Amino acid sequence: MEIWINPACSKCRSALSLLDAEGADYTVRRYLEDVPSPDEIRQVLDRLGLEPWDITRTQEDAAKELGLKEWARDAESRERWIEALSAHPKLIQRPIITAEDGTAVVGRSEEAVRDALSR
């Protein structure tokens, strides 16, 4: 199990606390420092069953500068979104937990973190 976090994020800290309380075996990835490649983002999206715009923080300054809210959300635009997430990792929703069964969840709630633990 791996968890992508931003240490400044309260949701990330809560997820880590819950994982620790449950005795989970996991690896922390500080994705702002260890930036995921476009291929890694594609893999996580496949595991999540989501599209890149589903995990994009559109209220961030970088999103506003890029004009992401106006970008098309379709198959032809998918790679553009993935490249933007890799170039600006702060735009990636957090925390993302990759579960043992090959799936992943966006662990913003206790329920989501527990769901990842049960997989």
PDB file of C-alpha atoms in Angstrom:
ATOM      1  CA  MET A   1       0.000   0.000   0.000  1.00  0.00           C
ATOM      2  CA  GLU A   2       1.247   3.455  -0.907  1.00  0.00           C
ATOM      3  CA  ILE A   3      -0.210   6.808   0.083  1.00  0.00           C
ATOM      4  CA  TRP A   4       0.466  10.009  -1.860  1.00  0.00           C
ATOM      5  CA  ILE A   5       0.472  12.913   0.567  1.00  0.00           C
ATOM      6  CA  ASN A   6       1.192  16.561   1.063  1.00  0.00           C
ATOM      7  CA  PRO A   7       2.356  16.835   4.712  1.00  0.00           C
ATOM      8  CA  ALA A   8       0.665  20.260   4.992  1.00  0.00           C
ATOM      9  CA  CYS A   9      -2.737  18.702   4.222  1.00  0.00           C
ATOM     10  CA  SER A  10      -4.968  17.915   7.205  1.00  0.00           C
ATOM     11  CA  LYS A  11      -6.802  15.160   5.269  1.00  0.00           C
ATOM     12  CA  CYS A  12      -3.432  13.510   4.567  1.00  0.00           C
ATOM     13  CA  ARG A  13      -2.415  13.691   8.215  1.00  0.00           C
ATOM     14  CA  SER A  14      -5.779  12.212   9.259  1.00  0.00           C
ATOM     15  CA  ALA A  15      -5.378   9.365   6.773  1.00  0.00           C
ATOM     16  CA  LEU A  16      -1.872   8.623   8.068  1.00  0.00           C
ATOM     17  CA  SER A  17      -3.125   8.621  11.667  1.00  0.00           C
ATOM     18  CA  LEU A  18      -5.859   6.141  10.786  1.00  0.00           C
ATOM     19  CA  LEU A  19      -3.449   3.895   8.872  1.00  0.00           C
ATOM     20  CA  ASP A  20      -1.096   3.943  11.870  1.00  0.00           C
ATOM     21  CA  ALA A  21      -3.927   3.236  14.313  1.00  0.00           C
ATOM     22  CA  GLU A  22      -4.932   0.228  12.216  1.00  0.00           C
ATOM     23  CA  GLY A  23      -1.332  -1.019  12.016  1.00  0.00           C
ATOM     24  CA  ALA A  24      -1.298  -0.817   8.225  1.00  0.00           C
ATOM     25  CA  ASP A  25       1.874  -1.504   6.276  1.00  0.00           C
ATOM     26  CA  TYR A  26       2.303   1.383   3.855  1.00  0.00           C
ATOM     27  CA  THR A  27       4.808   3.590   2.082  1.00  0.00           C
ATOM     28  CA  VAL A  28       4.516   7.379   2.084  1.00  0.00           C
ATOM     29  CA  ARG A  29       5.098   9.259  -1.134  1.00  0.00           C
ATOM     30  CA  ARG A  30       5.417  13.010  -0.807  1.00  0.00           C
ATOM     31  CA  TYR A  31       4.194  13.600  -4.321  1.00  0.00           C
ATOM     32  CA  LEU A  32       5.111  17.294  -4.383  1.00  0.00           C
ATOM     33  CA  GLU A  33       8.767  16.279  -3.968  1.00  0.00           C
ATOM     34  CA  ASP A  34       8.666  12.870  -5.693  1.00  0.00           C
ATOM     35  CA  VAL A  35       6.501  14.000  -8.610  1.00  0.00           C
ATOM     36  CA  PRO A  36       4.572  11.248 -10.394  1.00  0.00           C
ATOM     37  CA  SER A  37       5.333  10.787 -14.067  1.00  0.00           C
ATOM     38  CA  PRO A  38       2.514  10.867 -16.615  1.00  0.00           C
ATOM     39  CA  ASP A  39       2.708   7.042 -16.741  1.00  0.00           C
ATOM     40  CA  GLU A  40       2.328   6.796 -12.961  1.00  0.00           C
ATOM     41  CA  ILE A  41      -0.649   9.139 -13.081  1.00  0.00           C
ATOM     42  CA  ARG A  42      -2.244   6.995 -15.814  1.00  0.00           C
ATOM     43  CA  GLN A  43      -1.710   3.883 -13.673  1.00  0.00           C
ATOM     44  CA  VAL A  44      -3.270   5.503 -10.610  1.00  0.00           C
ATOM     45  CA  LEU A  45      -6.203   6.757 -12.670  1.00  0.00           C
ATOM     46  CA  ASP A  46      -6.765   3.211 -13.934  1.00  0.00           C
ATOM     47  CA  ARG A  47      -6.639   1.899 -10.361  1.00  0.00           C
ATOM     48  CA  LEU A  48      -9.054   4.614  -9.226  1.00  0.00           C
ATOM     49  CA  GLY A  49     -11.373   4.112 -12.190  1.00  0.00           C
ATOM     50  CA  LEU A  50     -11.372   7.893 -12.669  1.00  0.00           C
ATOM     51  CA  GLU A  51     -10.386  10.471 -15.249  1.00  0.00           C
ATOM     52  CA  PRO A  52      -7.686  13.106 -14.625  1.00  0.00           C
ATOM     53  CA  TRP A  53     -10.220  15.923 -14.202  1.00  0.00           C
ATOM     54  CA  ASP A  54     -11.848  13.869 -11.409  1.00  0.00           C
ATOM     55  CA  ILE A  55      -8.686  14.164  -9.276  1.00  0.00           C
ATOM     56  CA  THR A  56      -7.768  17.739 -10.179  1.00  0.00           C
ATOM     57  CA  ARG A  57      -7.878  20.510  -7.594  1.00  0.00           C
ATOM     58  CA  THR A  58      -9.380  23.205  -9.806  1.00  0.00           C
ATOM     59  CA  GLN A  59      -9.304  25.906  -7.108  1.00  0.00           C
ATOM     60  CA  GLU A  60      -5.496  25.959  -6.907  1.00  0.00           C
ATOM     61  CA  ASP A  61      -3.711  29.021  -8.322  1.00  0.00           C
ATOM     62  CA  ALA A  62      -1.974  26.892 -10.977  1.00  0.00           C
ATOM     63  CA  ALA A  63      -5.346  25.580 -12.156  1.00  0.00           C
ATOM     64  CA  LYS A  64      -6.659  29.103 -12.499  1.00  0.00           C
ATOM     65  CA  GLU A  65      -3.511  30.202 -14.350  1.00  0.00           C
ATOM     66  CA  LEU A  66      -3.873  27.274 -16.762  1.00  0.00           C
ATOM     67  CA  GLY A  67      -7.606  27.901 -17.202  1.00  0.00           C
ATOM     68  CA  LEU A  68      -8.413  24.273 -16.336  1.00  0.00           C
ATOM     69  CA  LYS A  69     -12.084  24.956 -15.703  1.00  0.00           C
ATOM     70  CA  GLU A  70     -12.452  25.701 -19.413  1.00  0.00           C
ATOM     71  CA  TRP A  71     -10.563  22.620 -20.627  1.00  0.00           C
ATOM     72  CA  ALA A  72     -12.582  19.933 -22.368  1.00  0.00           C
ATOM     73  CA  ARG A  73     -13.237  16.810 -20.333  1.00  0.00           C
ATOM     74  CA  ASP A  74     -13.130  14.198 -23.063  1.00  0.00           C
ATOM     75  CA  ALA A  75     -10.910  11.434 -24.434  1.00  0.00           C
ATOM     76  CA  GLU A  76      -9.068  13.808 -26.765  1.00  0.00           C
ATOM     77  CA  SER A  77      -8.120  16.079 -23.826  1.00  0.00           C
ATOM     78  CA  ARG A  78      -7.175  13.321 -21.363  1.00  0.00           C
ATOM     79  CA  GLU A  79      -3.426  13.464 -22.078  1.00  0.00           C
ATOM     80  CA  ARG A  80      -3.367  17.247 -21.733  1.00  0.00           C
ATOM     81  CA  TRP A  81      -4.859  16.893 -18.237  1.00  0.00           C
ATOM     82  CA  ILE A  82      -2.385  14.148 -17.284  1.00  0.00           C
ATOM     83  CA  GLU A  83       0.554  16.258 -18.448  1.00  0.00           C
ATOM     84  CA  ALA A  84      -0.759  19.214 -16.408  1.00  0.00           C
ATOM     85  CA  LEU A  85      -1.016  17.053 -13.273  1.00  0.00           C
ATOM     86  CA  SER A  86       2.551  15.844 -13.714  1.00  0.00           C
ATOM     87  CA  ALA A  87       3.854  19.348 -14.414  1.00  0.00           C
ATOM     88  CA  HIS A  88       1.896  20.834 -11.490  1.00  0.00           C
ATOM     89  CA  PRO A  89       1.545  18.068  -8.868  1.00  0.00           C
ATOM     90  CA  LYS A  90      -0.125  20.429  -6.403  1.00  0.00           C
ATOM     91  CA  LEU A  91      -3.198  20.021  -8.625  1.00  0.00           C
ATOM     92  CA  ILE A  92      -3.527  16.323  -7.694  1.00  0.00           C
ATOM     93  CA  GLN A  93      -6.273  15.593  -5.175  1.00  0.00           C
ATOM     94  CA  ARG A  94      -4.916  14.062  -1.982  1.00  0.00           C
ATOM     95  CA  PRO A  95      -4.373  11.721  -0.337  1.00  0.00           C
ATOM     96  CA  ILE A  96      -4.423   8.887  -2.849  1.00  0.00           C
ATOM     97  CA  ILE A  97      -4.051   5.402  -1.398  1.00  0.00           C
ATOM     98  CA  THR A  98      -3.168   2.435  -3.586  1.00  0.00           C
ATOM     99  CA  ALA A  99      -4.714  -0.686  -2.081  1.00  0.00           C
ATOM    100  CA  GLU A 100      -3.295  -4.197  -1.921  1.00  0.00           C
ATOM    101  CA  ASP A 101      -5.827  -5.540  -4.435  1.00  0.00           C
ATOM    102  CA  GLY A 102      -4.608  -3.254  -7.228  1.00  0.00           C
ATOM    103  CA  THR A 103      -7.287  -0.598  -6.778  1.00  0.00           C
ATOM    104  CA  ALA A 104      -6.924   2.869  -5.280  1.00  0.00           C
ATOM    105  CA  VAL A 105      -9.025   5.439  -3.427  1.00  0.00           C
ATOM    106  CA  VAL A 106      -8.913   9.160  -2.818  1.00  0.00           C
ATOM    107  CA  GLY A 107      -8.722   8.995   0.977  1.00  0.00           C
ATOM    108  CA  ARG A 108     -10.341  12.282   1.931  1.00  0.00           C
ATOM    109  CA  SER A 109     -12.685  10.660   4.452  1.00  0.00           C
ATOM    110  CA  GLU A 110     -12.286   8.056   7.177  1.00  0.00           C
ATOM    111  CA  GLU A 111     -14.670   5.815   5.216  1.00  0.00           C
ATOM    112  CA  ALA A 112     -12.452   5.969   2.111  1.00  0.00           C
ATOM    113  CA  VAL A 113      -9.309   5.145   4.106  1.00  0.00           C
ATOM    114  CA  ARG A 114     -11.064   2.218   5.787  1.00  0.00           C
ATOM    115  CA  ASP A 115     -12.252   1.075   2.369  1.00  0.00           C
ATOM    116  CA  ALA A 116      -8.628   0.981   1.158  1.00  0.00           C
ATOM    117  CA  LEU A 117      -7.622  -0.969   4.264  1.00  0.00           C
ATOM    118  CA  SER A 118     -10.297  -3.589   3.616  1.00  0.00           C
ATOM    119  CA  ARG A 119      -9.154  -4.319   0.057  1.00  0.00           C
TER     120      ARG A 119
END
